CSV table of C-alpha atoms in Angstrom, one decimal:
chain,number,residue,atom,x,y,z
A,1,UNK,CA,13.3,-4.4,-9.0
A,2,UNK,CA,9.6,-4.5,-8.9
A,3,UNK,CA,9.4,-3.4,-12.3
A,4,UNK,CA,7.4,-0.6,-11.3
A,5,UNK,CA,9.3,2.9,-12.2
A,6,UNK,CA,9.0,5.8,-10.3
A,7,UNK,CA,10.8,9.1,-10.9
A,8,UNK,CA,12.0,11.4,-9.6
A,9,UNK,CA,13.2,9.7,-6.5
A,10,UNK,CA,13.7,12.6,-4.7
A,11,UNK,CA,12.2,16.0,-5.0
A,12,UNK,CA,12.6,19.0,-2.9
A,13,UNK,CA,10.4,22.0,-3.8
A,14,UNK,CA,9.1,25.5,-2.3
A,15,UNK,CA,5.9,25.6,-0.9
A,16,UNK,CA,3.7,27.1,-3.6
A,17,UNK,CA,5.0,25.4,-6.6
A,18,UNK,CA,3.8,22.6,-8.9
A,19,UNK,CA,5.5,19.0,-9.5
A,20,UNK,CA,4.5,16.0,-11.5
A,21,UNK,CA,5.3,12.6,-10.5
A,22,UNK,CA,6.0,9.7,-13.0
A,23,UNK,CA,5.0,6.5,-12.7
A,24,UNK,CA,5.5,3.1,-15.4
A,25,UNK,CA,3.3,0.4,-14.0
A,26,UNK,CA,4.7,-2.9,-14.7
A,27,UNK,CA,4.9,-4.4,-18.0
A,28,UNK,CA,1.3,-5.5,-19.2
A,29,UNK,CA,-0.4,-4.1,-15.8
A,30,UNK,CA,-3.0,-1.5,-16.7
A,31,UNK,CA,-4.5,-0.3,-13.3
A,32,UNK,CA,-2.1,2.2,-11.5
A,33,UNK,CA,-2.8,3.3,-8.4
A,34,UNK,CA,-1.6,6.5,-6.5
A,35,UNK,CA,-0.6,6.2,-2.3
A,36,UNK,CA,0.4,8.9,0.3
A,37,UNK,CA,2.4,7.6,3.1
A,38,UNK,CA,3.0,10.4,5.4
A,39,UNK,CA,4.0,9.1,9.5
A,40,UNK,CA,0.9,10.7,11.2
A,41,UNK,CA,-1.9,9.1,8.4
A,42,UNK,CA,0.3,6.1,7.6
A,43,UNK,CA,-1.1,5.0,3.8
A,44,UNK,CA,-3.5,6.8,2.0
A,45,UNK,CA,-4.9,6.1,-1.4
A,46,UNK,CA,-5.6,8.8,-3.8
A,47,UNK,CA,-6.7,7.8,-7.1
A,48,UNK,CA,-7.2,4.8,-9.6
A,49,UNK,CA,-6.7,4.7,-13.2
A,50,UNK,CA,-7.4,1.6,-15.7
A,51,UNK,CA,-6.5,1.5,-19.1
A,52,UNK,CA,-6.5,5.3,-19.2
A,53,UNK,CA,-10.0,6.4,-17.2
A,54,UNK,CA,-10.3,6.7,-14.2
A,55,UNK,CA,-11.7,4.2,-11.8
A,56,UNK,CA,-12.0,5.3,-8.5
A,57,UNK,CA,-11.0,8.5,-6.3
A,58,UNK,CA,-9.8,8.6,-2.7
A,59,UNK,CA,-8.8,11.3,-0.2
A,60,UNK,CA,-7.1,13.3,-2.8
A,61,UNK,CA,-6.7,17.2,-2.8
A,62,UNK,CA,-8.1,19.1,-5.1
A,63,UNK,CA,-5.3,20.6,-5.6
A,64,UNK,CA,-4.0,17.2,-6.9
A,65,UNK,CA,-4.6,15.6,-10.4
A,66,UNK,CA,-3.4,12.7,-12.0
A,67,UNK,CA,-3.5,11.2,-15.6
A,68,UNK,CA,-2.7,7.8,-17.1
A,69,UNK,CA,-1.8,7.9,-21.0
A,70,UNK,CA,-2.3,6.0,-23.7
A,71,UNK,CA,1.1,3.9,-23.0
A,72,UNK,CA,0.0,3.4,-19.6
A,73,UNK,CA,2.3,5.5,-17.5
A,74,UNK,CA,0.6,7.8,-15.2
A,75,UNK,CA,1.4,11.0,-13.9
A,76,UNK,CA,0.6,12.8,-10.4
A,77,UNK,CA,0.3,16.9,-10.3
A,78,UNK,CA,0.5,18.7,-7.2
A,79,UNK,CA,0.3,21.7,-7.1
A,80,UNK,CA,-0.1,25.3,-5.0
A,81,UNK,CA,1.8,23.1,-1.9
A,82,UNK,CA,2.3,23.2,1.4
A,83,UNK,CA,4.4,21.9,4.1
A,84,UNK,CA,1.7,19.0,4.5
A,85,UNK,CA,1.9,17.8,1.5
A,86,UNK,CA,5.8,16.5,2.2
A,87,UNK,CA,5.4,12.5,2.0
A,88,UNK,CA,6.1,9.7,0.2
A,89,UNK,CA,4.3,9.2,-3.0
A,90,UNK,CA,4.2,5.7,-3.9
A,91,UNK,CA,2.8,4.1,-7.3
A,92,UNK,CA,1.3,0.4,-7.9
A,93,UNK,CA,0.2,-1.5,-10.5
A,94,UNK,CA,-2.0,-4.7,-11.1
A,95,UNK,CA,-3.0,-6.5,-14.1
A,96,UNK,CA,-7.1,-6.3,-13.5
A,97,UNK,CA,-9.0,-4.0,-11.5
A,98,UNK,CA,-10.0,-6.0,-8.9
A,99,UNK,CA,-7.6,-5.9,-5.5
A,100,UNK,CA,-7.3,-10.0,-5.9
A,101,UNK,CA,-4.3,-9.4,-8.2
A,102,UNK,CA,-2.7,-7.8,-6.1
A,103,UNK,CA,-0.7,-4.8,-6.0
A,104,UNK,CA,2.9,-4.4,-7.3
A,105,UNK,CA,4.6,-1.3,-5.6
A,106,UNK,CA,7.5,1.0,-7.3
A,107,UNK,CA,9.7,2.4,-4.8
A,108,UNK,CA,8.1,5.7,-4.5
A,109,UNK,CA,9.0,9.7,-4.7
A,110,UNK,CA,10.1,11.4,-1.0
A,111,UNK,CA,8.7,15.0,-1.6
A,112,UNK,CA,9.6,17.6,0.8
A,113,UNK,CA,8.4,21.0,0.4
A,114,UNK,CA,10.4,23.7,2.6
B,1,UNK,CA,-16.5,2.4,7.3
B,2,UNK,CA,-13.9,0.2,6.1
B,3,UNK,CA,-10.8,0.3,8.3
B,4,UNK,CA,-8.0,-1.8,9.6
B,5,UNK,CA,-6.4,-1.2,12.7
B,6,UNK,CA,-2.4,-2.6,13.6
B,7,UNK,CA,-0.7,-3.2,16.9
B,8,UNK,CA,1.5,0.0,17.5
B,9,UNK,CA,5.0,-0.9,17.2
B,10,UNK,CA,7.6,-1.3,17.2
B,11,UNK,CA,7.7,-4.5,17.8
B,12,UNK,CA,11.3,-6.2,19.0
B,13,UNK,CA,12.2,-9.8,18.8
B,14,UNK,CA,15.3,-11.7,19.0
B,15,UNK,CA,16.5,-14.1,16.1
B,16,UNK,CA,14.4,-17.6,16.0
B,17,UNK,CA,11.4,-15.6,18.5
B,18,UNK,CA,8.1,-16.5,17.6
B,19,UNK,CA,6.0,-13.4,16.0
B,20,UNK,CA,2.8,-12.2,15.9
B,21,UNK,CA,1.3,-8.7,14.4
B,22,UNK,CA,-2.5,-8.1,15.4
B,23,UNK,CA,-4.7,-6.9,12.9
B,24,UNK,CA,-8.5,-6.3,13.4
B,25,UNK,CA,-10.7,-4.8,10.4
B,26,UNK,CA,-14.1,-3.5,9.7
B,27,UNK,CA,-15.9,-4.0,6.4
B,28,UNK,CA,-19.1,-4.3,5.0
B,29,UNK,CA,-19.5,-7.5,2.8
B,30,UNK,CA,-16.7,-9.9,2.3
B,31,UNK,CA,-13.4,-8.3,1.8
B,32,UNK,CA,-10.2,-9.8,0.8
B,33,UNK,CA,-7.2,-9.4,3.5
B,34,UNK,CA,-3.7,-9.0,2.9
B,35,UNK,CA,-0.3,-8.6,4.4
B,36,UNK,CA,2.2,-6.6,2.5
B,37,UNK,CA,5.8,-6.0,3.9
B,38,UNK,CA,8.1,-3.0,3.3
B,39,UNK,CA,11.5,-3.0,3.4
B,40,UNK,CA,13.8,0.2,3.9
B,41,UNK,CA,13.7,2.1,0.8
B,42,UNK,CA,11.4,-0.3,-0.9
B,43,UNK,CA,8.3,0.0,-1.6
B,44,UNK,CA,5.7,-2.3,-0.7
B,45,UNK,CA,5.1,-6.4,-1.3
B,46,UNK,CA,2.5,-8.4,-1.4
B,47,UNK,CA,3.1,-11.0,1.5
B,48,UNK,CA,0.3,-13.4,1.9
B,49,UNK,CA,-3.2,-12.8,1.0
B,50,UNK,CA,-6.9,-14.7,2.3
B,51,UNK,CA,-10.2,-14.5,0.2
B,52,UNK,CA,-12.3,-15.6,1.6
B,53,UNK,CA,-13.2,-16.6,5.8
B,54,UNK,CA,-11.0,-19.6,7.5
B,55,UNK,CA,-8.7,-19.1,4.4
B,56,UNK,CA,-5.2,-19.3,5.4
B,57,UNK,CA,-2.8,-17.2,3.4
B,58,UNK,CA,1.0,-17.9,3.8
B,59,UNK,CA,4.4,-17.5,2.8
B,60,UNK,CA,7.9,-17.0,3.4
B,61,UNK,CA,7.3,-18.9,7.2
B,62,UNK,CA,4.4,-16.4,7.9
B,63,UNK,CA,0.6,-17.5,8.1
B,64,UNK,CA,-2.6,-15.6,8.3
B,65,UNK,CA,-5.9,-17.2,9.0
B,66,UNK,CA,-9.4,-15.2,8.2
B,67,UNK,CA,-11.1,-14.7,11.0
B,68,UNK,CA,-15.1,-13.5,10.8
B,69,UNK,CA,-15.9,-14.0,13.9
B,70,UNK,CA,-13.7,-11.7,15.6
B,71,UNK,CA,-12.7,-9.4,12.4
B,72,UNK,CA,-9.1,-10.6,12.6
B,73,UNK,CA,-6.3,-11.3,10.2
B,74,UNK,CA,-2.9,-12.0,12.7
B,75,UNK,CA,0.3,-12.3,11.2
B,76,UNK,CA,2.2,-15.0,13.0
B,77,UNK,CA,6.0,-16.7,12.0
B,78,UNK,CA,6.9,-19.4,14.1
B,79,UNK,CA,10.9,-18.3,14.1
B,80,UNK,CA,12.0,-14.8,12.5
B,81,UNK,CA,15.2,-14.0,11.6
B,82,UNK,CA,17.5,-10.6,11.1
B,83,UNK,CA,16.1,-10.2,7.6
B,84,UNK,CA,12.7,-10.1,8.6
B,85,UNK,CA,13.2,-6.3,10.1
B,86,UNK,CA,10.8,-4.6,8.1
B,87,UNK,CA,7.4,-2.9,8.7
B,88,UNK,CA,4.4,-5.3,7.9
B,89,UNK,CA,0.9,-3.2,6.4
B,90,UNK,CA,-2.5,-5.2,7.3
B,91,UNK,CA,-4.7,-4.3,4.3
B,92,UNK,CA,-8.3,-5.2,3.1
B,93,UNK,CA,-9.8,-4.7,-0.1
B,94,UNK,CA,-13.2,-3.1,-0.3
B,95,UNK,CA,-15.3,-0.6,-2.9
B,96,UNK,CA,-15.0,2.4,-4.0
B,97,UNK,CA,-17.1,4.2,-6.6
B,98,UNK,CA,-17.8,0.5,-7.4
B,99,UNK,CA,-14.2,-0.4,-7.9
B,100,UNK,CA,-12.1,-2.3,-5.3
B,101,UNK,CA,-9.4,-0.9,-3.9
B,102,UNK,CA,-7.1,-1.5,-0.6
B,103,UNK,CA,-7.4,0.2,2.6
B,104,UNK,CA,-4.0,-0.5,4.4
B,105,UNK,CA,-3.9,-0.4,8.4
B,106,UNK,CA,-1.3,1.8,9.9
B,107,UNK,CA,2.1,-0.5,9.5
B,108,UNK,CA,4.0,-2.3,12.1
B,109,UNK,CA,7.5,-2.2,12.3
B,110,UNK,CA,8.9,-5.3,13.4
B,111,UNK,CA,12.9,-5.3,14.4
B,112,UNK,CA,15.0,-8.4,15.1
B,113,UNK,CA,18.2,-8.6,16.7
B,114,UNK,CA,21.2,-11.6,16.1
């Protein structure tokens, strides 16, 4: 156990529809960070939150948002989504901001959207 | 840009086989480079890490060395066993919105065989 939570583990959803993934960073961490893994782009970051404001953005759809709240846990909306968008959503946290703490990984949400 | 770029895999060795994963990057400035390894159904683990250039990271029986002058970070373990199967993520760090964040390469998969 990493000590990251992520949840649901699983999701399987309708294309069109909305989901929100949960993510605990690890105890006293406050940067989460937000991943795609997908097999044809391999790992792609989306978005950076510390201590509740966020930090930096990557390739995310606008169609995507994310929050982190005042307890730290951060949440990832998708919504209006398409077959593409099946992947694995994976959350980590680090103590600072910088990338030399390195990351601690939960073991992510499989999305598929049919 | 920043990028990383990973041997294609997979990549099949037999039990006590010497390893090595290729990794080449591009970067402006003076990232940090890391190797993080995922398991099946895991998420991802910080491996090794190097901060600086002719730093060696290692861990575990696996070595990295920062290499400037040809852009390089290999992953090399002098005798890999069974439990080593896995697929092994170069990654540098680099900024973003002034904020550092991780680009990860592609993934290797490595598998070994008794």
């Amino acid at each position: 156990d990493s000590g990251v939570t992520q949840t649901p583990k699983h999701l399987i959803t309708a294309t069109g529809q909305r989901v929100t993934l949960r993510c605990s960073p690890r105890s006293g961490d406050l940067s989460v960070y937000w991943y795609q893994q997908s097999l044809d782009q391999g790992l792609q970051f989306l978005i950076q939150y510390y201590n509740g404001e966020e930090r930096a953005k990557g390739n995310i759809l606008e169609r995507f948002s994310a929050q982190q709240f005042p307890d730290l846990h951060s949440e990832l909306n998708l919504s209006s989504l398409e077959l593409g968008d099946s992947a694995l959503y994976f959350c980590a946290s680090s103590v600072g901001q910088g990338t030399n703490y390195g990351y601690t990984f939960g073991s992510g949400t499989r999305l598929t959207v049919v | 840009g920043n990028s990383v770029t990973q041997m294609e895999g997979p990549v099949t060795l037999s039990e006590e086989a010497f390893l090595t994963i290729n990794c080449t990057y591009t970067a402006t400035g003076y990232p940090s480079l890391f190797w993080y390894v995922q398991y099946p159904g895991e998420g991802l683990q910080l491996l090794l890490k190097a901060t600086k250039a002719d730093d060696k990271g290692s861990n575990k029986g696996f070595e990295a060395t920062y290499r400037k002058e040809t852009t390089s970070f290999h992953l090399e373990k002098g005798s890999v066993q069974v439990s080593d199967s896995a697929v092994y993520f170069c990654a540098l760090s680099h900024l973003l919105g002034g904020y550092s964040t991780l680009t990860f390469g592609k993934g290797t998969m490595l598998l070994v065989s008794p």
